[in-house]
Amino acid sequence: MGDQNSVDEYLSAPRSYMETLSMLPSLLRPAAAQADRIASLTAYFTIAALLVLTIVIGLLIYIVVRFRARPGDAEPEQFTGNKVVEGFMIGVPTLLVIVFMYLTLDTMADVLPPDSGTQPDVVITGHRYWWEASYPGTKAIVANEIHLPVGRRLLLHINAADVIHDWWVPALGAKMDAIPGRTNHLWVTITKPGVYEGACSEFCGAQHAWMRIKVVAQPEPEFRDWVARKAQVANPVLSASAQAGAAFFSRQPCGSCHRIRGTAATGAVGPDLTHFASRRTMLAGLMENNPDNLRQWLTDPQHVKPGALMPRFIYPKDSINVLVDYLSSLK
Amino acid sequence: MITDVELPEPEKSLPGATVNSDQGLLMWISSVDHKQIGIMYLLMALFYLFVGGLLALLMRVQLLVPNNHFLAPDAYNQLFTMHGTTMIFFVLTPAILGLAVYLVPLQIGANEMAFPRLNAFSFWISLFGGLLLYFSFLAGGAPDAGWFSYAPLNQTQYSASPGIDYYCIGLLLSGIGTVATAGNLAVTIITLRTPSMQYKYMPVFVWMVFIDSFLILAAFPSLNAALAMLLIDRQLDGHFFNTDAGGSALLWQHLFWLFGHPEVYIVVLPPFGVLSEVFQVYSRKPIFGYPFVVGSGIAISLLAFGVWVHHMFATGMGHTVNSFFAVSSMLIGIPTGVKVFNWLGTMYGGSIRFTTGMLFATAFLVEFTIGGLSGISFAIVPIDWQLTDTYYVVAHLHYVFLGGSLFGLFAGLFYWFPKMSGRMYSERLGNWFFWLFVIGFNLTFFVQHILGIIGMPRRVYTYPALAGYSALNLTSSLGAFLMGLSMLVFLYLLYDALKRGKRAGDNPWDGYTFEWLTSSPPPLKNFTTLPPVYSFRPVHDLNHPEIGDYKKPDEEKYGTKDID
């Protein structure tokens, strides 16, 4: 239950304001080797930029104070240039450009070398408005809350099912567009276990704002357990009410968009629901995954997340209740 | 000195900024006079500035607090799309064209543009292009895929309302107007300069407009082609950008940014020219390094066509492409940075008059440097991979478009207001406007750098209550309201100046270029005779013969000789 614990900790542990700050999804808090390289480059750049800005502002303040017009001023000396100054004006920026050119090319080659043609560890697909992750070599398919192992160099393949999306988890390094018709890749070597926030960063339509990512990074053995569990088919349904929900689910068109492995539902348009109840949030980070929110969503999806692809089915209340019981049992 | 130009227009005209004169509104509508068309361009830009600003304020209300429900997501998406499109195509572009059309003939000693009727056509078609774009709100929905309308989101299956069709047609129409004006300006500058005005004596503003015209002529066709292709996709089921049918999502990005990046320089080069005039006159000195300023303008315009892929570093195009465009994008920082030091050099040793125009020019130096430096972080590919498409970009582009272009335009507007209207504005109101605007601007956009760094993507209609997000967004919204308030002060300032402003006289700032030689506002026929030109400051030579540039040899005129 390692994964559950770390997500639990993340969501419910009491913490001070400073601790909350430390969880901010920021490129300045790298948790991967690649993000680390980018963070140091960012630091060098910030220092250089602040230096330039300080020089400009300093000069400007001096000039403004020193050369402010005073009553009775005659026309000042009409000089029009100075070769030495102009030489510096070009020379210093050129030098800076050369330094940063080298650093850029070096970091680029390090952070994102070409895809070596090996099998990816994870295939990530952007959908309007949720993320799908599958783990090649296993049967595991999950949505939005994506687990990755710590301490191993991972190859991520990034695709899109409809429009362009963009995978971005600041603590893990570069973002990468998910473009329909193309497969992009990223390399990630996570160094610290934890839960990392991210979000779709290419405008993709009505609910671009609620296409958030949670990456749960955990030690290799925990991760293996997790994948093994996610690769299993859905739990057998126990309670009578959940069984009624299962029957309702298969009678209705739910299965033409959603997949529940081990049942007849094999749709690939919406998120895989095989282990739906083990997710802590629903609707790509919009709300906590609990029966009340689920009931609200199934009653009127377009009210909860307007523009999402889930249509409003006008079901009676008790049908929705058994459906909620069924989905909540899919641990 | 100059040949009189025979033009098909009435004897009397209204070159001033008021319409309540004997010939009324009809005179303006039928005018082919470059000054009236220039003023109409500026009024159009002002109108759309208020409209686009209002859209932005609505967005900032929505973003005041996390999980807000003030606007529905599709409404928000239409607003930010229209805000960006409006500000780029219907505020900044017409504003620079308006200033250029008004001032270029005056500064080169001509009485008209080369093609006065084409000039009027260009203005009207741009205006109607904008109105057509806004009609989409009534026709079923405004465009909602962002101002760069990425494929395949711009296809009918993902954006079903007719908004994007209006976007295509509106921008095509205004684009035709822009291209025609650019050609008109280039021909005017080549053929209608007063005979003694050699290229090396052209005012820096004219140089920048000249360079800009070629930028427009080369960049807009790419946009117009892309828009036509998109319209074919949407109306005739074409497959250029429809990925579901085998089209290419990246093709659109290439075509759009091949226009889009030069467009950034298109709207910033003329303000560079404006600032060069403003710094010179208010510092009582010639520009520092004239050949440098002009040369760096040319360098920027050439490099501008080799940097567009820095908008696409996160599309996964591979190292060869990314490296090339990283290097070119960093290189373009050099001529841009050089200009800042040219202006500092112009102020250095001067006797600086801090009028409202000069205040905007001075603030520009800081804001544009911030925008330029944050721009370099997008040339450094790995940093771009982190920061592109976040609020850091939103901050950066506003520091460039507002802190750069708009501050330059405001500086120019205050500088030339007495010439255009014949009246002085109130410096007291000008100061109020300046400080409110600058404080509001920095409050709004500076904090957005931090929002980007802590992971907030751009173009989100709402955001979760992560630590820091609420406070920073609240600050940003309050800044936006302050800017809104300052714009009301600006409007009152204009009204007050037109109503009660003192008569300006021909040359209230002791300006250097030919527009200050004629009356304020200039008559229909700008000049009857002009003195010969021996330097890039002909009116300064005339008014200050004892220290005039005309006495100096060329190498001293341009600072190519060392001065101890």
GROMACS .gro file of C-alpha atoms in nm, chain B residues 15-308:
model
  294
  346PRO     CA    1  -0.581   6.806  -4.012
  347GLY     CA    2  -0.651   6.866  -3.643
  348ALA     CA    3  -0.775   6.604  -3.397
  349THR     CA    4  -1.124   6.755  -3.367
  350VAL     CA    5  -1.418   6.685  -3.594
  351ASN     CA    6  -1.633   6.981  -3.498
  352SER     CA    7  -1.523   7.205  -3.779
  353ASP     CA    8  -1.713   7.339  -4.076
  354GLN     CA    9  -1.694   7.032  -4.297
  355GLY     CA   10  -1.789   6.775  -4.034
  356LEU     CA   11  -1.754   6.401  -4.017
  357LEU     CA   12  -1.812   6.341  -4.387
  358MET     CA   13  -1.487   6.518  -4.463
  359TRP     CA   14  -1.301   6.266  -4.248
  360ILE     CA   15  -1.471   5.966  -4.403
  361SER     CA   16  -1.393   6.078  -4.756
  362SER     CA   17  -1.043   6.203  -4.678
  363VAL     CA   18  -0.730   6.085  -4.854
  364ASP     CA   19  -0.508   6.322  -4.656
  365HIS     CA   20  -0.230   6.133  -4.481
  366LYS     CA   21  -0.268   6.333  -4.160
  367GLN     CA   22  -0.637   6.262  -4.126
  368ILE     CA   23  -0.590   5.897  -4.212
  369GLY     CA   24  -0.306   5.879  -3.961
  370ILE     CA   25  -0.529   6.026  -3.691
  371MET     CA   26  -0.811   5.790  -3.782
  372TYR     CA   27  -0.568   5.497  -3.751
  373LEU     CA   28  -0.472   5.623  -3.406
  374LEU     CA   29  -0.835   5.667  -3.302
  375MET     CA   30  -0.906   5.315  -3.424
  376ALA     CA   31  -0.616   5.186  -3.213
  377LEU     CA   32  -0.745   5.381  -2.912
  378PHE     CA   33  -1.096   5.242  -2.957
  379TYR     CA   34  -0.973   4.884  -2.975
  380LEU     CA   35  -0.734   4.949  -2.686
  381PHE     CA   36  -1.033   5.020  -2.467
  382VAL     CA   37  -1.226   4.721  -2.602
  383GLY     CA   38  -0.928   4.485  -2.566
  384GLY     CA   39  -0.854   4.627  -2.222
  385LEU     CA   40  -1.211   4.565  -2.112
  386LEU     CA   41  -1.180   4.201  -2.221
  387ALA     CA   42  -0.861   4.177  -2.015
  388LEU     CA   43  -1.032   4.324  -1.708
  389LEU     CA   44  -1.309   4.064  -1.735
  390MET     CA   45  -1.040   3.796  -1.745
  391ARG     CA   46  -0.870   3.941  -1.439
  392VAL     CA   47  -1.203   3.941  -1.253
  393GLN     CA   48  -1.238   3.571  -1.331
  394LEU     CA   49  -0.883   3.509  -1.205
  395LEU     CA   50  -0.921   3.716  -0.885
  396VAL     CA   51  -0.976   3.404  -0.674
  397PRO     CA   52  -0.918   3.033  -0.736
  398ASN     CA   53  -1.204   2.816  -0.864
  399ASN     CA   54  -1.403   3.124  -0.964
  400HIS     CA   55  -1.729   3.089  -1.155
  401PHE     CA   56  -1.767   3.447  -1.279
  402LEU     CA   57  -1.712   3.338  -1.640
  403ALA     CA   58  -1.787   3.004  -1.802
  404PRO     CA   59  -1.483   2.834  -1.956
  405ASP     CA   60  -1.596   2.888  -2.316
  406ALA     CA   61  -1.663   3.257  -2.247
  407TYR     CA   62  -1.318   3.297  -2.090
  408ASN     CA   63  -1.156   3.124  -2.387
  409GLN     CA   64  -1.328   3.360  -2.630
  410LEU     CA   65  -1.221   3.659  -2.421
  411PHE     CA   66  -0.850   3.577  -2.409
  412THR     CA   67  -0.850   3.491  -2.779
  413MET     CA   68  -1.015   3.819  -2.870
  414HIS     CA   69  -0.795   4.012  -2.625
  415GLY     CA   70  -0.473   3.890  -2.788
  416THR     CA   71  -0.600   3.920  -3.143
  417THR     CA   72  -0.734   4.270  -3.079
  418MET     CA   73  -0.422   4.401  -2.911
  419ILE     CA   74  -0.184   4.270  -3.178
  420PHE     CA   75  -0.382   4.331  -3.494
  421PHE     CA   76  -0.616   4.615  -3.405
  422VAL     CA   77  -0.424   4.818  -3.149
  423LEU     CA   78  -0.048   4.794  -3.195
  424THR     CA   79  -0.047   4.745  -3.573
  425PRO     CA   80  -0.284   5.035  -3.656
  426ALA     CA   81  -0.113   5.254  -3.395
  427ILE     CA   82   0.228   5.216  -3.558
  428LEU     CA   83   0.078   5.252  -3.905
  429GLY     CA   84  -0.112   5.561  -3.791
  430LEU     CA   85   0.198   5.731  -3.656
  431ALA     CA   86   0.394   5.630  -3.967
  432VAL     CA   87   0.130   5.752  -4.210
  433TYR     CA   88   0.095   6.079  -4.020
  434LEU     CA   89   0.463   6.152  -3.971
  435VAL     CA   90   0.661   6.001  -4.256
  436PRO     CA   91   0.551   6.252  -4.523
  437LEU     CA   92   0.603   6.536  -4.274
  438GLN     CA   93   0.946   6.420  -4.169
  439ILE     CA   94   1.073   6.361  -4.523
  440GLY     CA   95   0.932   6.690  -4.648
  441ALA     CA   96   0.652   6.554  -4.865
  442ASN     CA   97   0.296   6.675  -4.896
  443GLU     CA   98   0.129   6.337  -4.929
  444MET     CA   99   0.185   5.964  -4.934
  445ALA     CA  100   0.282   5.813  -5.269
  446PHE     CA  101  -0.063   5.656  -5.308
  447PRO     CA  102  -0.319   5.863  -5.113
  448ARG     CA  103  -0.624   5.664  -5.225
  449LEU     CA  104  -0.458   5.332  -5.144
  450ASN     CA  105  -0.380   5.484  -4.804
  451ALA     CA  106  -0.749   5.549  -4.737
  452PHE     CA  107  -0.844   5.205  -4.867
  453SER     CA  108  -0.591   5.041  -4.634
  454PHE     CA  109  -0.727   5.218  -4.330
  455TRP     CA  110  -1.091   5.142  -4.402
  456ILE     CA  111  -1.036   4.777  -4.486
  457SER     CA  112  -0.838   4.732  -4.163
  458LEU     CA  113  -1.113   4.896  -3.963
  459PHE     CA  114  -1.383   4.682  -4.122
  460GLY     CA  115  -1.169   4.371  -4.076
  461GLY     CA  116  -1.176   4.444  -3.703
  462LEU     CA  117  -1.549   4.512  -3.697
  463LEU     CA  118  -1.611   4.186  -3.884
  464LEU     CA  119  -1.401   3.999  -3.627
  465TYR     CA  120  -1.613   4.147  -3.348
  466PHE     CA  121  -1.935   4.066  -3.532
  467SER     CA  122  -1.854   3.701  -3.453
  468PHE     CA  123  -1.984   3.762  -3.098
  469LEU     CA  124  -2.330   3.810  -3.252
  470ALA     CA  125  -2.289   3.543  -3.519
  471GLY     CA  126  -2.262   3.243  -3.290
  472GLY     CA  127  -1.940   3.282  -3.096
  473ALA     CA  128  -1.606   3.457  -3.110
  474PRO     CA  129  -1.288   3.265  -3.199
  475ASP     CA  130  -1.179   3.057  -2.902
  476ALA     CA  131  -0.848   2.891  -2.988
  477GLY     CA  132  -0.608   3.165  -2.880
  478TRP     CA  133  -0.463   3.444  -3.093
  479PHE     CA  134  -0.234   3.194  -3.263
  480SER     CA  135  -0.517   2.947  -3.310
  481TYR     CA  136  -0.315   2.626  -3.311
  482ALA     CA  137  -0.411   2.335  -3.534
  483PRO     CA  138  -0.592   2.107  -3.500
  484LEU     CA  139  -0.786   2.297  -3.232
  485ASN     CA  140  -0.874   2.549  -3.506
  486GLN     CA  141  -1.059   2.281  -3.707
  487THR     CA  142  -1.438   2.261  -3.719
  488GLN     CA  143  -1.456   1.937  -3.518
  489TYR     CA  144  -1.282   2.106  -3.223
  490SER     CA  145  -1.409   2.463  -3.262
  491ALA     CA  146  -1.754   2.439  -3.411
  492SER     CA  147  -1.869   2.801  -3.378
  493PRO     CA  148  -1.806   3.030  -3.676
  494GLY     CA  149  -1.561   3.234  -3.463
  495ILE     CA  150  -1.249   3.105  -3.634
  496ASP     CA  151  -1.399   3.170  -3.978
  497TYR     CA  152  -1.447   3.532  -3.873
  498TYR     CA  153  -1.094   3.530  -3.738
  499CYS     CA  154  -0.963   3.419  -4.080
  500ILE     CA  155  -1.162   3.671  -4.281
  501GLY     CA  156  -1.116   3.960  -4.036
  502LEU     CA  157  -0.740   3.914  -4.022
  503LEU     CA  158  -0.713   3.859  -4.398
  504LEU     CA  159  -0.893   4.188  -4.463
  505SER     CA  160  -0.691   4.387  -4.213
  506GLY     CA  161  -0.378   4.208  -4.333
  507ILE     CA  162  -0.442   4.328  -4.688
  508GLY     CA  163  -0.468   4.682  -4.552
  509THR     CA  164  -0.145   4.644  -4.356
  510VAL     CA  165   0.049   4.511  -4.654
  511ALA     CA  166  -0.083   4.791  -4.876
  512THR     CA  167   0.017   5.056  -4.623
  513ALA     CA  168   0.363   4.903  -4.590
  514GLY     CA  169   0.414   4.917  -4.966
  515ASN     CA  170   0.279   5.271  -4.969
  516LEU     CA  171   0.521   5.380  -4.696
  517ALA     CA  172   0.821   5.219  -4.863
  518VAL     CA  173   0.744   5.385  -5.197
  519THR     CA  174   0.680   5.716  -5.025
  520ILE     CA  175   1.014   5.707  -4.846
  521ILE     CA  176   1.201   5.604  -5.160
  522THR     CA  177   1.044   5.855  -5.398
  523LEU     CA  178   0.907   6.153  -5.207
  524ARG     CA  179   1.194   6.267  -4.984
  525THR     CA  180   1.286   6.630  -5.029
  526PRO     CA  181   1.569   6.617  -5.285
  527SER     CA  182   1.847   6.707  -5.044
  528MET     CA  183   1.746   6.443  -4.790
  529GLN     CA  184   1.986   6.159  -4.855
  530TYR     CA  185   1.926   5.825  -4.681
  531LYS     CA  186   2.195   5.912  -4.426
  532TYR     CA  187   1.996   6.224  -4.332
  533MET     CA  188   1.664   6.051  -4.274
  534PRO     CA  189   1.528   6.084  -3.921
  535VAL     CA  190   1.562   5.759  -3.720
  536PHE     CA  191   1.183   5.723  -3.708
  537VAL     CA  192   1.167   5.727  -4.088
  538TRP     CA  193   1.445   5.470  -4.100
  539MET     CA  194   1.260   5.240  -3.864
  540VAL     CA  195   0.936   5.274  -4.061
  541PHE     CA  196   1.130   5.207  -4.381
  542ILE     CA  197   1.278   4.887  -4.238
  543ASP     CA  198   0.941   4.798  -4.090
  544SER     CA  199   0.769   4.824  -4.427
  545PHE     CA  200   0.990   4.551  -4.568
  546LEU     CA  201   0.933   4.340  -4.260
  547ILE     CA  202   0.557   4.369  -4.313
  548LEU     CA  203   0.585   4.297  -4.684
  549ALA     CA  204   0.782   3.981  -4.612
  550ALA     CA  205   0.600   3.856  -4.302
  551PHE     CA  206   0.230   3.911  -4.366
  552PRO     CA  207   0.206   3.691  -4.677
  553SER     CA  208   0.288   3.391  -4.458
  554LEU     CA  209  -0.001   3.475  -4.227
  555ASN     CA  210  -0.237   3.547  -4.513
  556ALA     CA  211  -0.149   3.216  -4.679
  557ALA     CA  212  -0.201   3.029  -4.352
  558LEU     CA  213  -0.539   3.199  -4.298
  559ALA     CA  214  -0.652   3.114  -4.652
  560MET     CA  215  -0.548   2.752  -4.599
  561LEU     CA  216  -0.732   2.741  -4.267
  562LEU     CA  217  -1.042   2.883  -4.430
  563ILE     CA  218  -1.018   2.613  -4.698
  564ASP     CA  219  -0.991   2.352  -4.422
  565ARG     CA  220  -1.296   2.485  -4.242
  566GLN     CA  221  -1.521   2.576  -4.533
  567LEU     CA  222  -1.419   2.331  -4.808
  568ASP     CA  223  -1.307   2.035  -4.597
  569GLY     CA  224  -0.944   2.079  -4.685
  570HIS     CA  225  -0.683   1.879  -4.496
  571PHE     CA  226  -0.390   2.114  -4.451
  572PHE     CA  227  -0.404   2.120  -4.074
  573ASN     CA  228  -0.664   1.853  -4.001
  574THR     CA  229  -0.463   1.585  -3.823
  575ASP     CA  230  -0.762   1.351  -3.815
  576ALA     CA  231  -0.742   1.341  -4.195
  577GLY     CA  232  -0.364   1.326  -4.228
  578GLY     CA  233  -0.293   1.701  -4.210
  579SER     CA  234  -0.007   1.852  -4.014
  580ALA     CA  235  -0.040   2.028  -3.681
  581LEU     CA  236   0.313   2.166  -3.702
  582LEU     CA  237   0.271   2.318  -4.050
  583TRP     CA  238   0.033   2.575  -3.902
  584GLN     CA  239   0.283   2.664  -3.631
  585HIS     CA  240   0.560   2.715  -3.887
  586LEU     CA  241   0.347   2.935  -4.111
  587PHE     CA  242   0.204   3.129  -3.820
  588TRP     CA  243   0.531   3.198  -3.640
  589LEU     CA  244   0.715   3.276  -3.961
  590PHE     CA  245   0.477   3.570  -3.956
  591GLY     CA  246   0.430   3.590  -3.581
  592HIS     CA  247   0.783   3.648  -3.470
  593PRO     CA  248   0.865   3.918  -3.725
  594GLU     CA  249   0.532   4.072  -3.616
  595VAL     CA  250   0.684   4.128  -3.273
  596TYR     CA  251   0.956   4.337  -3.439
  597ILE     CA  252   0.703   4.495  -3.675
  598VAL     CA  253   0.525   4.648  -3.377
  599VAL     CA  254   0.843   4.735  -3.188
  600LEU     CA  255   1.071   4.888  -3.454
  601PRO     CA  256   0.861   5.202  -3.517
  602PRO     CA  257   0.835   5.264  -3.141
  603PHE     CA  258   1.215   5.235  -3.138
  604GLY     CA  259   1.212   5.513  -3.397
  605VAL     CA  260   0.968   5.717  -3.191
  606LEU     CA  261   1.186   5.680  -2.882
  607SER     CA  262   1.494   5.783  -3.076
  608GLU     CA  263   1.322   6.111  -3.162
  609VAL     CA  264   1.187   6.158  -2.810
  610PHE     CA  265   1.521   6.091  -2.638
  611GLN     CA  266   1.705   6.328  -2.871
  612VAL     CA  267   1.472   6.623  -2.838
  613TYR     CA  268   1.403   6.601  -2.464
  614SER     CA  269   1.774   6.545  -2.388
  615ARG     CA  270   1.870   6.833  -2.618
  616LYS     CA  271   2.127   6.616  -2.797
  617PRO     CA  272   2.155   6.420  -3.119
  618ILE     CA  273   2.104   6.043  -3.102
  619PHE     CA  274   2.409   5.856  -2.974
  620GLY     CA  275   2.542   5.642  -3.259
  621TYR     CA  276   2.301   5.709  -3.546
  622PRO     CA  277   2.460   5.447  -3.775
  623PHE     CA  278   2.441   5.199  -3.488
  624VAL     CA  279   2.075   5.258  -3.423
  625VAL     CA  280   1.986   5.228  -3.790
  626GLY     CA  281   2.220   4.937  -3.846
  627SER     CA  282   2.088   4.742  -3.549
  628GLY     CA  283   1.736   4.800  -3.684
  629ILE     CA  284   1.840   4.639  -4.012
  630ALA     CA  285   2.013   4.355  -3.827
  631ILE     CA  286   1.699   4.290  -3.624
  632SER     CA  287   1.483   4.283  -3.934
  633LEU     CA  288   1.707   4.029  -4.106
  634LEU     CA  289   1.746   3.807  -3.800
  635ALA     CA  290   1.371   3.832  -3.737
  636PHE     CA  291   1.306   3.579  -4.012
  637GLY     CA  292   1.539   3.320  -3.862
  638VAL     CA  293   1.408   3.290  -3.508
  639TRP     CA  294   1.048   3.170  -3.533
   0.00000   0.00000   0.00000
